Amino acid sequence: MPNLLRFHGGVHPHDDEKPRTRGLPIETAAAPATAVLPLLQHIGAPSKPVVKKGDQVLRGQAVAEAGGFVSVPVHSPVSGKVADVGKCLHPLGMSVDAVVIENDGRDASVPGFGEPVDASSLDAKAIRDRIRDAGICGMGGAGFPTHVKLSPPADKPVDTLVVNGAECEPALSADHRLMLEHAEGVASGVRLLQRALARDGRLPKTFLAVEENKPDAAAAMRSACSKLSVDCEVVELPVRYPQGAEKQLIYALTGRKVPPQSERGLPMDVSVVVQNVGTAFAVHEALERGKPLVERVLTVAGDAVGRAANVRARIGTPIAELLAARDVSPGPTRLVLGGPMMGLAQFTDELPVMKTTSGVLVERREEEEPDRFGPCIRCARCVEACPMQLVPTRLSVLAEAGLFDAMAEWGVVDCIECGCCAYVCPARRPIVHQVKLGKWMLGQAQKKAAAAAAAKGGAS
Amino acid sequence: MTQGMLVFAASVPYGPAIGLLAGLGVLFGVALYIGSRKFAVKVDPRVDEIVEALPNANCGGCGFGGCRAYAEAVVLKGVATNLCAPGGPAASAAVARIMGVADVGAEMRVAVVHCQGAPARSRSRGEYSGLRDCRAAVVPGAGGGAKSCAYGCLGYGTCVEACPFGAMVMGPDGLPQVIERLCTACGRCVEACPRSLISLHSKKQAVFVLCRSHNKAKVVREVCDVGCIACRRCEKACKHDAIHVKDNVAVIDDAKCTQCAECVKVCPRGVIWDLSAARAAYSGTRAPAEATAQVGG
């Protein structure tokens, strides 16, 4: 057991949903009549379509290839006809390229789909390549391509792998159920990740981090690891949001501090790689079951959902279809993709389940919410709560005043947007939105400066 | 005399200290005088004169960091003398006179908001409960505001707040209006608008396409009553090659437009407006809501 450290700040969000969802076994959601596959489900370059309208595709067939090194392919979750290669709405609010596939209901799969494969002879590079070819990106929410994380440069050797099963977001239990019901699959995926990171035949020291509120998952993972003789230490961490945030998790387990975002710090700068348990399971499914990433486990919950569930849904399933079976109460509701703390509210349910969709929440709204907020009263609760040790009050006030350059001086780019500050703010200030605005304004200014510099360079 | 002072100095309390400080004062005074003469920086008096002649709003509309920076640029770098928008022809003439060059005259320009999609005439796709700031609404993850049209005015008034001259107000219909009398064409609103709906036009220009939607006609009809559907009737009606549909929206080339307003007459969607009459009656650049309603609705 490592000497666990306490990261600064954090909160204990109110959570009615987790007790409700943690006991629900994973159900398989119905396959969609039409699968909508955005070509930007990961961070990095968009995938490039390799099919055209009218093509027949099989379940598990790649419909788009990686658009660069930091990119992954996209696979069809159903068999059928390509109905369109066009645009679809992305949960971030913009329109992105997408491949739409009409399900013929036959589920004709690519050869070897779902059949056991022996991956024990693969070397590190082969594992990485197969992970990329399976379209796997981080399934905790950010969606960073997994093979990139597993390819640390020579000057940044990795000695520690952290498998993240903390699931600190309220309401969500998908990772919890996955560890409980597919412990051996996760453990097997962990071993593959270890092998991909092996240096000179030595596997990295591995932790599997679970919050203390999931003792059953920890026990299941311990027994699975010992059964498959995977050298992985299952660690139970105190329950505190955002315990599962990469930087906080690394600090708690190893005492190492990842350099801030303003210095482009990454976990590999402190010789650590963090992977979600969902990602580990996807790696196992891809390399040892021949299944590229075409489905994922997610939690459907919220006080407006009559039948909350953990479901295994195919990527591309419209949220509306997913919710149709879940007895959602009518009336004013708010749809959130992701967890209640970091998830994004949506104006429509005509969005597909993506590789990064860890939860679908529908919350009741009793009345019109005031969109006005109070002035900062300098109580400093946000300063106490900030796990990045920033000064959210100052960032908030500066954003309100339009002083975005000053926000940069106060470290706005280091903010991980976990929402602890906004959660504790008694004036209900939308601090996270203000931070996002600040980051965006700084980005725009940078773009403008770069364009001006390019114009100048071009003219002279 | 000296002896008397010494006696005086010795006779009062702290006398030596006072004498010492007075001596130091004289010494430093002389040193400062010599220093200021020797190291004096010669300032072109024209810079101060130009600063005097400018409105000193420090709006930055000229492209320099305030009025003094512009004045220095004019004097030292030979930058054009007619760049001060708030100052108008008067400032242009004054700066030209100070510099001893011919006045090229300031072109009076004004900001125009190219959207008529007020909430009553366009569709909403949901409720936006985030920060009341157009830029905040388009930040990735914020959803892009309540309006269905991806190109339309969001209506949260960021341009109004950006205007240093109080020349913009939120109209009763939920769209920003420009008060031309106060507008100095400094361009702050143009920069503030994340949808790039505001641009500066010469005050001589009166015909405008009040839509910037690149949506296809089908989408435009779904989301807005007053959006350009790229039917090209205006293009055919124009005898001066001044209006063209580019990327699903009509655009007027101000340099070629003769204000004949033929395009206004043929537009089936009430998107193109001749504001010369409205300008005479109304201080905004946008047509009064009632007039628009008659044509568009």
PDB file of N, CA and C in Angstrom, chain A residues 76-120:
ATOM      1  N   SER A  76     -17.699   0.741 -37.453  1.00  0.00           N
ATOM      2  CA  SER A  76     -19.158   0.658 -37.475  1.00  0.00           C
ATOM      3  C   SER A  76     -19.642  -0.276 -36.368  1.00  0.00           C
ATOM      4  N   PRO A  77     -20.629   0.150 -35.579  1.00  0.00           N
ATOM      5  CA  PRO A  77     -21.149  -0.695 -34.512  1.00  0.00           C
ATOM      6  C   PRO A  77     -22.237  -1.640 -35.003  1.00  0.00           C
ATOM      7  N   VAL A  78     -22.664  -1.462 -36.245  1.00  0.00           N
ATOM      8  CA  VAL A  78     -23.737  -2.300 -36.793  1.00  0.00           C
ATOM      9  C   VAL A  78     -23.350  -2.683 -38.220  1.00  0.00           C
ATOM     10  N   SER A  79     -24.074  -3.636 -38.781  1.00  0.00           N
ATOM     11  CA  SER A  79     -23.875  -3.906 -40.197  1.00  0.00           C
ATOM     12  C   SER A  79     -25.004  -3.216 -40.952  1.00  0.00           C
ATOM     13  N   GLY A  80     -24.719  -2.791 -42.157  1.00  0.00           N
ATOM     14  CA  GLY A  80     -25.748  -2.107 -42.926  1.00  0.00           C
ATOM     15  C   GLY A  80     -25.156  -1.223 -43.981  1.00  0.00           C
ATOM     16  N   LYS A  81     -25.971  -0.232 -44.381  1.00  0.00           N
ATOM     17  CA  LYS A  81     -25.598   0.618 -45.502  1.00  0.00           C
ATOM     18  C   LYS A  81     -25.206   1.998 -44.995  1.00  0.00           C
ATOM     19  N   VAL A  82     -24.186   2.569 -45.613  1.00  0.00           N
ATOM     20  CA  VAL A  82     -23.814   3.937 -45.265  1.00  0.00           C
ATOM     21  C   VAL A  82     -24.885   4.863 -45.840  1.00  0.00           C
ATOM     22  N   ALA A  83     -25.655   5.492 -44.956  1.00  0.00           N
ATOM     23  CA  ALA A  83     -26.760   6.342 -45.410  1.00  0.00           C
ATOM     24  C   ALA A  83     -26.262   7.727 -45.793  1.00  0.00           C
ATOM     25  N   ASP A  84     -25.184   8.133 -45.154  1.00  0.00           N
ATOM     26  CA  ASP A  84     -24.703   9.490 -45.426  1.00  0.00           C
ATOM     27  C   ASP A  84     -23.285   9.651 -44.881  1.00  0.00           C
ATOM     28  N   VAL A  85     -22.511  10.448 -45.558  1.00  0.00           N
ATOM     29  CA  VAL A  85     -21.245  10.921 -45.006  1.00  0.00           C
ATOM     30  C   VAL A  85     -21.395  12.436 -44.979  1.00  0.00           C
ATOM     31  N   GLY A  86     -21.803  12.931 -43.816  1.00  0.00           N
ATOM     32  CA  GLY A  86     -22.132  14.357 -43.751  1.00  0.00           C
ATOM     33  C   GLY A  86     -21.739  14.969 -42.431  1.00  0.00           C
ATOM     34  N   LYS A  87     -22.688  15.690 -41.854  1.00  0.00           N
ATOM     35  CA  LYS A  87     -22.392  16.410 -40.615  1.00  0.00           C
ATOM     36  C   LYS A  87     -23.321  15.921 -39.510  1.00  0.00           C
ATOM     37  N   CYS A  88     -22.863  16.039 -38.290  1.00  0.00           N
ATOM     38  CA  CYS A  88     -23.765  15.824 -37.166  1.00  0.00           C
ATOM     39  C   CYS A  88     -23.361  16.771 -36.052  1.00  0.00           C
ATOM     40  N   LEU A  89     -24.250  16.899 -35.099  1.00  0.00           N
ATOM     41  CA  LEU A  89     -23.989  17.794 -33.984  1.00  0.00           C
ATOM     42  C   LEU A  89     -23.087  17.092 -32.976  1.00  0.00           C
ATOM     43  N   HIS A  90     -22.126  17.829 -32.441  1.00  0.00           N
ATOM     44  CA  HIS A  90     -21.198  17.304 -31.446  1.00  0.00           C
ATOM     45  C   HIS A  90     -21.627  17.845 -30.074  1.00  0.00           C
ATOM     46  N   PRO A  91     -21.470  17.065 -29.018  1.00  0.00           N
ATOM     47  CA  PRO A  91     -21.887  17.568 -27.701  1.00  0.00           C
ATOM     48  C   PRO A  91     -21.207  18.874 -27.298  1.00  0.00           C
ATOM     49  N   LEU A  92     -20.072  19.200 -27.914  1.00  0.00           N
ATOM     50  CA  LEU A  92     -19.417  20.463 -27.588  1.00  0.00           C
ATOM     51  C   LEU A  92     -20.142  21.656 -28.213  1.00  0.00           C
ATOM     52  N   GLY A  93     -21.120  21.395 -29.070  1.00  0.00           N
ATOM     53  CA  GLY A  93     -21.927  22.481 -29.603  1.00  0.00           C
ATOM     54  C   GLY A  93     -21.646  22.799 -31.059  1.00  0.00           C
ATOM     55  N   MET A  94     -20.597  22.191 -31.620  1.00  0.00           N
ATOM     56  CA  MET A  94     -20.325  22.500 -33.022  1.00  0.00           C
ATOM     57  C   MET A  94     -20.774  21.325 -33.904  1.00  0.00           C
ATOM     58  N   SER A  95     -20.722  21.582 -35.189  1.00  0.00           N
ATOM     59  CA  SER A  95     -21.103  20.557 -36.138  1.00  0.00           C
ATOM     60  C   SER A  95     -19.819  19.893 -36.645  1.00  0.00           C
ATOM     61  N   VAL A  96     -19.803  18.554 -36.676  1.00  0.00           N
ATOM     62  CA  VAL A  96     -18.594  17.844 -37.119  1.00  0.00           C
ATOM     63  C   VAL A  96     -18.959  16.834 -38.207  1.00  0.00           C
ATOM     64  N   ASP A  97     -17.951  16.402 -38.950  1.00  0.00           N
ATOM     65  CA  ASP A  97     -18.165  15.376 -39.969  1.00  0.00           C
ATOM     66  C   ASP A  97     -18.616  14.084 -39.291  1.00  0.00           C
ATOM     67  N   ALA A  98     -19.455  13.352 -39.994  1.00  0.00           N
ATOM     68  CA  ALA A  98     -19.970  12.116 -39.410  1.00  0.00           C
ATOM     69  C   ALA A  98     -20.301  11.122 -40.503  1.00  0.00           C
ATOM     70  N   VAL A  99     -20.271   9.848 -40.112  1.00  0.00           N
ATOM     71  CA  VAL A  99     -20.727   8.783 -41.001  1.00  0.00           C
ATOM     72  C   VAL A  99     -22.002   8.219 -40.387  1.00  0.00           C
ATOM     73  N   VAL A 100     -23.063   8.140 -41.184  1.00  0.00           N
ATOM     74  CA  VAL A 100     -24.344   7.635 -40.692  1.00  0.00           C
ATOM     75  C   VAL A 100     -24.590   6.272 -41.321  1.00  0.00           C
ATOM     76  N   ILE A 101     -24.885   5.284 -40.486  1.00  0.00           N
ATOM     77  CA  ILE A 101     -25.071   3.928 -40.997  1.00  0.00           C
ATOM     78  C   ILE A 101     -26.461   3.418 -40.641  1.00  0.00           C
ATOM     79  N   GLU A 102     -27.157   2.957 -41.657  1.00  0.00           N
ATOM     80  CA  GLU A 102     -28.479   2.376 -41.474  1.00  0.00           C
ATOM     81  C   GLU A 102     -28.295   0.919 -41.089  1.00  0.00           C
ATOM     82  N   ASN A 103     -28.855   0.539 -39.952  1.00  0.00           N
ATOM     83  CA  ASN A 103     -28.676  -0.820 -39.452  1.00  0.00           C
ATOM     84  C   ASN A 103     -29.591  -1.768 -40.214  1.00  0.00           C
ATOM     85  N   ASP A 104     -28.999  -2.847 -40.781  1.00  0.00           N
ATOM     86  CA  ASP A 104     -29.861  -3.823 -41.464  1.00  0.00           C
ATOM     87  C   ASP A 104     -30.321  -4.908 -40.490  1.00  0.00           C
ATOM     88  N   GLY A 105     -29.890  -4.821 -39.233  1.00  0.00           N
ATOM     89  CA  GLY A 105     -30.373  -5.727 -38.199  1.00  0.00           C
ATOM     90  C   GLY A 105     -29.741  -7.105 -38.235  1.00  0.00           C
ATOM     91  N   ARG A 106     -28.846  -7.344 -39.160  1.00  0.00           N
ATOM     92  CA  ARG A 106     -28.282  -8.696 -39.270  1.00  0.00           C
ATOM     93  C   ARG A 106     -27.040  -8.881 -38.408  1.00  0.00           C
ATOM     94  N   ASP A 107     -26.433  -7.759 -38.025  1.00  0.00           N
ATOM     95  CA  ASP A 107     -25.210  -7.808 -37.226  1.00  0.00           C
ATOM     96  C   ASP A 107     -24.144  -8.692 -37.858  1.00  0.00           C
ATOM     97  N   ALA A 108     -24.036  -8.645 -39.167  1.00  0.00           N
ATOM     98  CA  ALA A 108     -22.963  -9.366 -39.843  1.00  0.00           C
ATOM     99  C   ALA A 108     -21.648  -8.686 -39.475  1.00  0.00           C
ATOM    100  N   SER A 109     -20.722  -9.475 -38.896  1.00  0.00           N
ATOM    101  CA  SER A 109     -19.509  -8.859 -38.358  1.00  0.00           C
ATOM    102  C   SER A 109     -18.298  -9.181 -39.209  1.00  0.00           C
ATOM    103  N   VAL A 110     -17.258  -8.410 -38.982  1.00  0.00           N
ATOM    104  CA  VAL A 110     -15.993  -8.710 -39.640  1.00  0.00           C
ATOM    105  C   VAL A 110     -15.474 -10.042 -39.092  1.00  0.00           C
ATOM    106  N   PRO A 111     -14.668 -10.769 -39.866  1.00  0.00           N
ATOM    107  CA  PRO A 111     -14.178 -12.075 -39.407  1.00  0.00           C
ATOM    108  C   PRO A 111     -13.443 -11.946 -38.067  1.00  0.00           C
ATOM    109  N   GLY A 112     -13.706 -12.878 -37.180  1.00  0.00           N
ATOM    110  CA  GLY A 112     -12.988 -12.903 -35.903  1.00  0.00           C
ATOM    111  C   GLY A 112     -13.577 -12.008 -34.842  1.00  0.00           C
ATOM    112  N   PHE A 113     -14.650 -11.304 -35.153  1.00  0.00           N
ATOM    113  CA  PHE A 113     -15.249 -10.362 -34.206  1.00  0.00           C
ATOM    114  C   PHE A 113     -15.790 -11.120 -32.994  1.00  0.00           C
ATOM    115  N   GLY A 114     -15.267 -10.808 -31.829  1.00  0.00           N
ATOM    116  CA  GLY A 114     -15.758 -11.428 -30.603  1.00  0.00           C
ATOM    117  C   GLY A 114     -15.141 -12.775 -30.300  1.00  0.00           C
ATOM    118  N   GLU A 115     -14.246 -13.244 -31.152  1.00  0.00           N
ATOM    119  CA  GLU A 115     -13.647 -14.558 -30.896  1.00  0.00           C
ATOM    120  C   GLU A 115     -12.309 -14.399 -30.181  1.00  0.00           C
ATOM    121  N   PRO A 116     -12.023 -15.315 -29.258  1.00  0.00           N
ATOM    122  CA  PRO A 116     -10.780 -15.184 -28.479  1.00  0.00           C
ATOM    123  C   PRO A 116      -9.547 -15.196 -29.384  1.00  0.00           C
ATOM    124  N   VAL A 117      -8.606 -14.328 -29.058  1.00  0.00           N
ATOM    125  CA  VAL A 117      -7.356 -14.235 -29.803  1.00  0.00           C
ATOM    126  C   VAL A 117      -6.229 -14.352 -28.785  1.00  0.00           C
ATOM    127  N   ASP A 118      -5.161 -14.995 -29.162  1.00  0.00           N
ATOM    128  CA  ASP A 118      -4.016 -15.059 -28.261  1.00  0.00           C
ATOM    129  C   ASP A 118      -3.111 -13.865 -28.550  1.00  0.00           C
ATOM    130  N   ALA A 119      -3.010 -12.985 -27.559  1.00  0.00           N
ATOM    131  CA  ALA A 119      -2.198 -11.776 -27.759  1.00  0.00           C
ATOM    132  C   ALA A 119      -0.890 -11.856 -26.989  1.00  0.00           C
ATOM    133  N   SER A 120      -0.568 -13.045 -26.461  1.00  0.00           N
ATOM    134  CA  SER A 120       0.566 -13.132 -25.543  1.00  0.00           C
ATOM    135  C   SER A 120       1.911 -12.957 -26.245  1.00  0.00           C
TER     136      SER A 120
END
